[in-house]
Amino acid sequence: MSAEPHISPPQLEVSKPKAHPKSSSLWLDALSRLVKSKTSFIGLCLILLLILTAIFAPVIATYDPTEVQLLDRYQAPSSEHWLGTDELGRDIFSRIVYGSRISIQVGVIAVGISAIVGILLGGIAGYFGRWVDQIIMRIIDILMAFPSILLAIALVAVLGPSLTNAMIAVGIVGVPQFARIVRSTVLSVKETEYIEAARAIGAKSNRILFQHVLPNCTAPIIVQATLGIGTAILDAAGLSFLGLGAQPPAPEWGAMLSDGRAALQTSPWVITFPGIAIFLVVLAFNLFGDGLRDALDPRLKQ
């Protein structure tokens, strides 16, 4: 009899567990998406250039921004005066360089006022609701009923024309945007399970609001603050253009536009370069803010 062939048992392949991608936080994912965005990167580079220009203004500027040289009035751009001179012979390049300090100051202080007041009002309205919400939001609606620049002009007219009062007015004008964004975010955050758990263990309302609810509203607040800086700089320049903001001889870009109106046809460089500076700074914050908004949106996470 022939021997039966030996059949080896089938080899079972042991599949290796698939490696799961490492989890990362929202902020790391946002930073990764932000770096990959070309428009956001351009905005960030322009913002960094503005900050470096403000820091090293004494080194970069070639002349004293307030020094009057009547013999050098309305000189065209040249190797001596890179961007020309204005009606008082002051170097425009130096004034633009020092004006970057005023722009950063206006943006940060005005947005800081808007953020502090708006976060408090929006957080209280969204968390407590009922009649508190009704009162606060009706006040916000009244503020939003006025065009922002007209409301800022009215506030400065009451407070008096100065750069400080212009920053306060621009800050007040920006409060409704922060209040509405924070309120809408608080309305969704306060219904989450961990907030209900905090209430169940007896945590006080102010502790829940400031330690649990508002910290989870950080992303939209940062985005609004970034976009708000560009708007604040533009509004402050508009007030200075009307003579209600920075007063002479401060090298503020809006005031430089106002001073150069009379020489628009004969010496266009007097208003061209300050206008370009305002355009680039506002564009930079808008590009960076839009990219930051997309980067912090968890729905865009792939």
mmCIF file of C-alpha atoms in Angstrom, residues 42-297:
data_model
loop_
_atom_site.group_PDB
_atom_site.id
_atom_site.type_symbol
_atom_site.label_atom_id
_atom_site.label_comp_id
_atom_site.label_asym_id
_atom_site.label_seq_id
_atom_site.Cartn_x
_atom_site.Cartn_y
_atom_site.Cartn_z
ATOM 1 C CA ILE A 42 2.753 85.940 3.762
ATOM 2 C CA GLY A 43 0.593 87.731 6.335
ATOM 3 C CA LEU A 44 2.740 86.438 9.180
ATOM 4 C CA CYS A 45 5.929 87.620 7.451
ATOM 5 C CA LEU A 46 4.474 91.098 6.957
ATOM 6 C CA ILE A 47 3.411 91.239 10.614
ATOM 7 C CA LEU A 48 6.876 90.184 11.764
ATOM 8 C CA LEU A 49 8.374 92.835 9.475
ATOM 9 C CA LEU A 50 6.112 95.454 11.061
ATOM 10 C CA ILE A 51 7.139 94.389 14.570
ATOM 11 C CA LEU A 52 10.855 94.390 13.723
ATOM 12 C CA THR A 53 10.510 97.809 12.086
ATOM 13 C CA ALA A 54 8.858 99.191 15.215
ATOM 14 C CA ILE A 55 11.511 97.687 17.505
ATOM 15 C CA PHE A 56 14.496 98.866 15.485
ATOM 16 C CA ALA A 57 13.011 102.175 14.307
ATOM 17 C CA PRO A 58 15.922 104.288 15.645
ATOM 18 C CA VAL A 59 18.337 102.111 13.675
ATOM 19 C CA ILE A 60 16.308 101.880 10.458
ATOM 20 C CA ALA A 61 15.206 105.529 10.223
ATOM 21 C CA THR A 62 17.629 107.779 8.388
ATOM 22 C CA TYR A 63 16.379 111.086 9.869
ATOM 23 C CA ASP A 64 14.526 112.445 12.872
ATOM 24 C CA PRO A 65 10.837 111.959 11.977
ATOM 25 C CA THR A 66 9.816 115.311 13.469
ATOM 26 C CA GLU A 67 12.776 117.404 12.277
ATOM 27 C CA VAL A 68 11.615 120.315 10.102
ATOM 28 C CA GLN A 69 13.785 121.309 7.107
ATOM 29 C CA LEU A 70 11.900 123.966 5.166
ATOM 30 C CA LEU A 71 14.605 124.112 2.488
ATOM 31 C CA ASP A 72 13.914 120.438 1.645
ATOM 32 C CA ARG A 73 10.127 120.750 1.162
ATOM 33 C CA TYR A 74 8.502 118.349 -1.303
ATOM 34 C CA GLN A 75 11.657 116.688 -2.493
ATOM 35 C CA ALA A 76 11.066 113.691 -4.726
ATOM 36 C CA PRO A 77 12.380 110.239 -3.715
ATOM 37 C CA SER A 78 16.145 110.111 -4.082
ATOM 38 C CA SER A 79 19.232 108.525 -2.589
ATOM 39 C CA GLU A 80 19.187 111.178 0.142
ATOM 40 C CA HIS A 81 15.494 110.848 0.959
ATOM 41 C CA TRP A 82 14.374 107.375 -0.118
ATOM 42 C CA LEU A 83 10.641 108.177 -0.113
ATOM 43 C CA GLY A 84 10.890 111.939 -0.494
ATOM 44 C CA THR A 85 9.922 114.692 1.948
ATOM 45 C CA ASP A 86 6.652 116.322 2.992
ATOM 46 C CA GLU A 87 5.425 119.925 3.192
ATOM 47 C CA LEU A 88 7.772 120.662 6.118
ATOM 48 C CA GLY A 89 10.820 118.898 4.676
ATOM 49 C CA ARG A 90 10.474 115.904 7.010
ATOM 50 C CA ASP A 91 11.751 112.580 5.713
ATOM 51 C CA ILE A 92 8.759 110.398 4.777
ATOM 52 C CA PHE A 93 10.631 107.101 5.136
ATOM 53 C CA SER A 94 11.620 107.923 8.715
ATOM 54 C CA ARG A 95 8.074 109.003 9.560
ATOM 55 C CA ILE A 96 6.643 105.771 8.168
ATOM 56 C CA VAL A 97 9.162 103.728 10.141
ATOM 57 C CA TYR A 98 8.289 105.460 13.412
ATOM 58 C CA GLY A 99 4.611 105.355 12.486
ATOM 59 C CA SER A 100 4.770 101.562 12.737
ATOM 60 C CA ARG A 101 5.118 101.975 16.499
ATOM 61 C CA ILE A 102 1.926 103.997 16.666
ATOM 62 C CA SER A 103 0.088 101.443 14.526
ATOM 63 C CA ILE A 104 1.083 98.545 16.789
ATOM 64 C CA GLN A 105 0.170 100.574 19.869
ATOM 65 C CA VAL A 106 -3.231 101.446 18.440
ATOM 66 C CA GLY A 107 -3.968 97.889 17.354
ATOM 67 C CA VAL A 108 -2.971 96.201 20.598
ATOM 68 C CA ILE A 109 -4.577 98.700 23.005
ATOM 69 C CA ALA A 110 -7.809 99.135 21.037
ATOM 70 C CA VAL A 111 -8.286 95.401 20.568
ATOM 71 C CA GLY A 112 -7.372 94.832 24.210
ATOM 72 C CA ILE A 113 -10.181 97.164 25.281
ATOM 73 C CA SER A 114 -12.609 95.478 22.893
ATOM 74 C CA ALA A 115 -11.609 91.981 24.013
ATOM 75 C CA ILE A 116 -11.792 92.613 27.760
ATOM 76 C CA VAL A 117 -15.174 94.326 27.678
ATOM 77 C CA GLY A 118 -16.619 92.086 24.970
ATOM 78 C CA ILE A 119 -15.527 88.831 26.638
ATOM 79 C CA LEU A 120 -17.050 89.871 29.954
ATOM 80 C CA LEU A 121 -20.348 90.997 28.438
ATOM 81 C CA GLY A 122 -20.634 88.071 26.041
ATOM 82 C CA GLY A 123 -19.669 85.520 28.693
ATOM 83 C CA ILE A 124 -22.151 86.833 31.240
ATOM 84 C CA ALA A 125 -24.949 87.117 28.669
ATOM 85 C CA GLY A 126 -24.400 83.646 27.270
ATOM 86 C CA TYR A 127 -23.971 81.849 30.589
ATOM 87 C CA PHE A 128 -26.712 83.411 32.705
ATOM 88 C CA GLY A 129 -29.217 84.064 29.914
ATOM 89 C CA ARG A 130 -32.767 85.292 30.603
ATOM 90 C CA TRP A 131 -33.111 88.980 31.465
ATOM 91 C CA VAL A 132 -29.338 89.452 31.817
ATOM 92 C CA ASP A 133 -28.857 88.243 28.254
ATOM 93 C CA GLN A 134 -31.685 90.436 26.999
ATOM 94 C CA ILE A 135 -30.308 93.627 28.555
ATOM 95 C CA ILE A 136 -26.705 93.083 27.451
ATOM 96 C CA MET A 137 -27.537 92.038 23.898
ATOM 97 C CA ARG A 138 -29.946 94.924 23.390
ATOM 98 C CA ILE A 139 -27.116 97.306 24.320
ATOM 99 C CA ILE A 140 -24.874 95.478 21.856
ATOM 100 C CA ASP A 141 -27.540 95.791 19.165
ATOM 101 C CA ILE A 142 -27.732 99.545 19.755
ATOM 102 C CA LEU A 143 -23.964 99.851 19.320
ATOM 103 C CA MET A 144 -24.073 97.796 16.128
ATOM 104 C CA ALA A 145 -26.857 99.970 14.709
ATOM 105 C CA PHE A 146 -24.343 102.788 14.126
ATOM 106 C CA PRO A 147 -21.635 102.593 11.449
ATOM 107 C CA SER A 148 -18.355 101.949 13.251
ATOM 108 C CA ILE A 149 -16.517 105.004 11.955
ATOM 109 C CA LEU A 150 -19.434 107.333 12.758
ATOM 110 C CA LEU A 151 -19.679 105.941 16.283
ATOM 111 C CA ALA A 152 -15.926 106.383 16.738
ATOM 112 C CA ILE A 153 -16.138 109.980 15.493
ATOM 113 C CA ALA A 154 -18.960 110.697 17.935
ATOM 114 C CA LEU A 155 -17.015 109.218 20.862
ATOM 115 C CA VAL A 156 -13.851 111.155 20.027
ATOM 116 C CA ALA A 157 -15.885 114.339 19.627
ATOM 117 C CA VAL A 158 -17.125 113.853 23.182
ATOM 118 C CA LEU A 159 -13.770 112.787 24.662
ATOM 119 C CA GLY A 160 -11.621 115.220 22.688
ATOM 120 C CA PRO A 161 -9.222 114.698 19.761
ATOM 121 C CA SER A 162 -6.102 112.747 20.756
ATOM 122 C CA LEU A 163 -4.480 109.409 20.030
ATOM 123 C CA THR A 164 -5.452 108.034 23.442
ATOM 124 C CA ASN A 165 -9.108 108.950 23.006
ATOM 125 C CA ALA A 166 -9.029 107.536 19.476
ATOM 126 C CA MET A 167 -7.824 104.192 20.820
ATOM 127 C CA ILE A 168 -10.569 104.206 23.464
ATOM 128 C CA ALA A 169 -13.206 105.014 20.832
ATOM 129 C CA VAL A 170 -11.975 102.309 18.444
ATOM 130 C CA GLY A 171 -11.892 99.869 21.351
ATOM 131 C CA ILE A 172 -15.504 100.608 22.280
ATOM 132 C CA VAL A 173 -16.581 100.257 18.654
ATOM 133 C CA GLY A 174 -15.061 96.762 18.535
ATOM 134 C CA VAL A 175 -16.855 95.476 21.656
ATOM 135 C CA PRO A 176 -19.982 94.123 19.858
ATOM 136 C CA GLN A 177 -17.962 91.742 17.670
ATOM 137 C CA PHE A 178 -16.268 90.126 20.660
ATOM 138 C CA ALA A 179 -19.464 90.046 22.711
ATOM 139 C CA ARG A 180 -21.483 88.276 20.023
ATOM 140 C CA ILE A 181 -18.756 85.729 19.250
ATOM 141 C CA VAL A 182 -18.170 84.902 22.918
ATOM 142 C CA ARG A 183 -21.890 84.683 23.664
ATOM 143 C CA SER A 184 -22.544 82.223 20.837
ATOM 144 C CA THR A 185 -19.604 80.067 21.900
ATOM 145 C CA VAL A 186 -20.626 80.114 25.561
ATOM 146 C CA LEU A 187 -24.160 79.031 24.655
ATOM 147 C CA SER A 188 -22.785 75.829 23.133
ATOM 148 C CA VAL A 189 -20.028 75.181 25.684
ATOM 149 C CA LYS A 190 -22.221 75.543 28.758
ATOM 150 C CA GLU A 191 -24.409 72.619 27.640
ATOM 151 C CA THR A 192 -21.524 70.125 27.514
ATOM 152 C CA GLU A 193 -21.262 67.245 29.970
ATOM 153 C CA TYR A 194 -18.243 68.485 31.902
ATOM 154 C CA ILE A 195 -20.027 71.766 32.644
ATOM 155 C CA GLU A 196 -23.031 69.808 33.901
ATOM 156 C CA ALA A 197 -20.659 67.752 36.050
ATOM 157 C CA ALA A 198 -19.137 70.927 37.508
ATOM 158 C CA ARG A 199 -22.607 72.156 38.414
ATOM 159 C CA ALA A 200 -23.458 68.764 39.949
ATOM 160 C CA ILE A 201 -20.524 68.900 42.367
ATOM 161 C CA GLY A 202 -21.593 72.345 43.546
ATOM 162 C CA ALA A 203 -19.136 74.620 41.704
ATOM 163 C CA LYS A 204 -20.137 78.277 41.765
ATOM 164 C CA SER A 205 -21.279 79.996 38.617
ATOM 165 C CA ASN A 206 -18.403 82.492 38.461
ATOM 166 C CA ARG A 207 -15.860 79.679 38.801
ATOM 167 C CA ILE A 208 -17.532 77.624 36.071
ATOM 168 C CA LEU A 209 -17.691 80.642 33.770
ATOM 169 C CA PHE A 210 -14.097 81.858 34.179
ATOM 170 C CA GLN A 211 -12.296 78.548 34.727
ATOM 171 C CA HIS A 212 -14.216 76.158 32.487
ATOM 172 C CA VAL A 213 -16.387 77.956 29.956
ATOM 173 C CA LEU A 214 -14.344 80.964 28.805
ATOM 174 C CA PRO A 215 -11.035 79.036 28.427
ATOM 175 C CA ASN A 216 -12.814 76.868 25.849
ATOM 176 C CA CYS A 217 -13.723 79.984 23.851
ATOM 177 C CA THR A 218 -10.078 80.838 23.197
ATOM 178 C CA ALA A 219 -9.896 79.904 19.512
ATOM 179 C CA PRO A 220 -12.597 82.265 18.161
ATOM 180 C CA ILE A 221 -11.366 85.039 20.464
ATOM 181 C CA ILE A 222 -7.831 84.788 19.056
ATOM 182 C CA VAL A 223 -9.121 84.860 15.496
ATOM 183 C CA GLN A 224 -11.316 87.910 16.157
ATOM 184 C CA ALA A 225 -8.448 89.695 17.907
ATOM 185 C CA THR A 226 -6.134 89.116 14.941
ATOM 186 C CA LEU A 227 -8.681 90.412 12.456
ATOM 187 C CA GLY A 228 -9.624 93.235 14.818
ATOM 188 C CA ILE A 229 -6.090 94.632 14.932
ATOM 189 C CA GLY A 230 -6.169 95.405 11.225
ATOM 190 C CA THR A 231 -9.593 97.009 11.551
ATOM 191 C CA ALA A 232 -8.474 99.055 14.564
ATOM 192 C CA ILE A 233 -5.425 100.369 12.696
ATOM 193 C CA LEU A 234 -7.621 101.344 9.748
ATOM 194 C CA ASP A 235 -10.229 103.069 11.957
ATOM 195 C CA ALA A 236 -7.546 104.949 13.903
ATOM 196 C CA ALA A 237 -5.966 106.084 10.634
ATOM 197 C CA GLY A 238 -9.377 107.338 9.519
ATOM 198 C CA LEU A 239 -9.794 109.328 12.725
ATOM 199 C CA SER A 240 -6.316 110.809 12.374
ATOM 200 C CA PHE A 241 -7.088 111.685 8.760
ATOM 201 C CA LEU A 242 -10.054 113.702 10.036
ATOM 202 C CA GLY A 243 -7.900 115.382 12.676
ATOM 203 C CA LEU A 244 -9.478 113.498 15.579
ATOM 204 C CA GLY A 245 -6.670 111.023 16.270
ATOM 205 C CA ALA A 246 -2.924 111.539 16.558
ATOM 206 C CA GLN A 247 -2.012 115.225 16.640
ATOM 207 C CA PRO A 248 0.990 116.893 14.924
ATOM 208 C CA PRO A 249 3.863 116.294 14.818
ATOM 209 C CA ALA A 250 3.225 112.580 15.583
ATOM 210 C CA PRO A 251 4.210 110.432 12.562
ATOM 211 C CA GLU A 252 0.864 108.643 12.269
ATOM 212 C CA TRP A 253 0.046 107.268 8.828
ATOM 213 C CA GLY A 254 -3.519 108.602 8.700
ATOM 214 C CA ALA A 255 -2.345 112.070 9.731
ATOM 215 C CA MET A 256 0.344 111.900 7.031
ATOM 216 C CA LEU A 257 -2.362 111.252 4.447
ATOM 217 C CA SER A 258 -4.312 114.248 5.701
ATOM 218 C CA ASP A 259 -1.276 116.539 5.612
ATOM 219 C CA GLY A 260 -0.414 115.528 2.053
ATOM 220 C CA ARG A 261 -3.830 116.097 0.473
ATOM 221 C CA ALA A 262 -2.930 119.584 -0.742
ATOM 222 C CA ALA A 263 0.067 118.275 -2.704
ATOM 223 C CA LEU A 264 -1.639 115.241 -4.242
ATOM 224 C CA GLN A 265 -1.143 116.374 -7.849
ATOM 225 C CA THR A 266 2.267 118.008 -7.526
ATOM 226 C CA SER A 267 3.898 115.651 -4.988
ATOM 227 C CA PRO A 268 1.959 112.359 -4.991
ATOM 228 C CA TRP A 269 4.636 110.501 -3.013
ATOM 229 C CA VAL A 270 3.577 112.392 0.120
ATOM 230 C CA ILE A 271 0.391 110.340 0.406
ATOM 231 C CA THR A 272 1.293 107.320 -1.744
ATOM 232 C CA PHE A 273 3.759 105.703 0.618
ATOM 233 C CA PRO A 274 1.759 106.172 3.861
ATOM 234 C CA GLY A 275 -1.250 104.755 2.005
ATOM 235 C CA ILE A 276 0.757 101.726 0.914
ATOM 236 C CA ALA A 277 1.928 101.203 4.514
ATOM 237 C CA ILE A 278 -1.672 101.174 5.791
ATOM 238 C CA PHE A 279 -2.735 98.846 2.979
ATOM 239 C CA LEU A 280 0.053 96.325 3.640
ATOM 240 C CA VAL A 281 -0.465 96.235 7.410
ATOM 241 C CA VAL A 282 -4.242 95.789 7.197
ATOM 242 C CA LEU A 283 -3.792 93.171 4.467
ATOM 243 C CA ALA A 284 -1.242 91.310 6.603
ATOM 244 C CA PHE A 285 -3.548 90.998 9.596
ATOM 245 C CA ASN A 286 -6.496 90.006 7.386
ATOM 246 C CA LEU A 287 -4.498 87.283 5.630
ATOM 247 C CA PHE A 288 -3.122 85.945 8.881
ATOM 248 C CA GLY A 289 -6.494 86.148 10.604
ATOM 249 C CA ASP A 290 -8.268 84.276 7.799
ATOM 250 C CA GLY A 291 -5.635 81.565 7.852
ATOM 251 C CA LEU A 292 -5.800 81.346 11.617
ATOM 252 C CA ARG A 293 -9.579 80.980 11.491
ATOM 253 C CA ASP A 294 -9.292 78.082 9.037
ATOM 254 C CA ALA A 295 -6.491 76.475 11.028
ATOM 255 C CA LEU A 296 -8.410 76.558 14.305
ATOM 256 C CA ASP A 297 -11.586 75.121 12.773
#
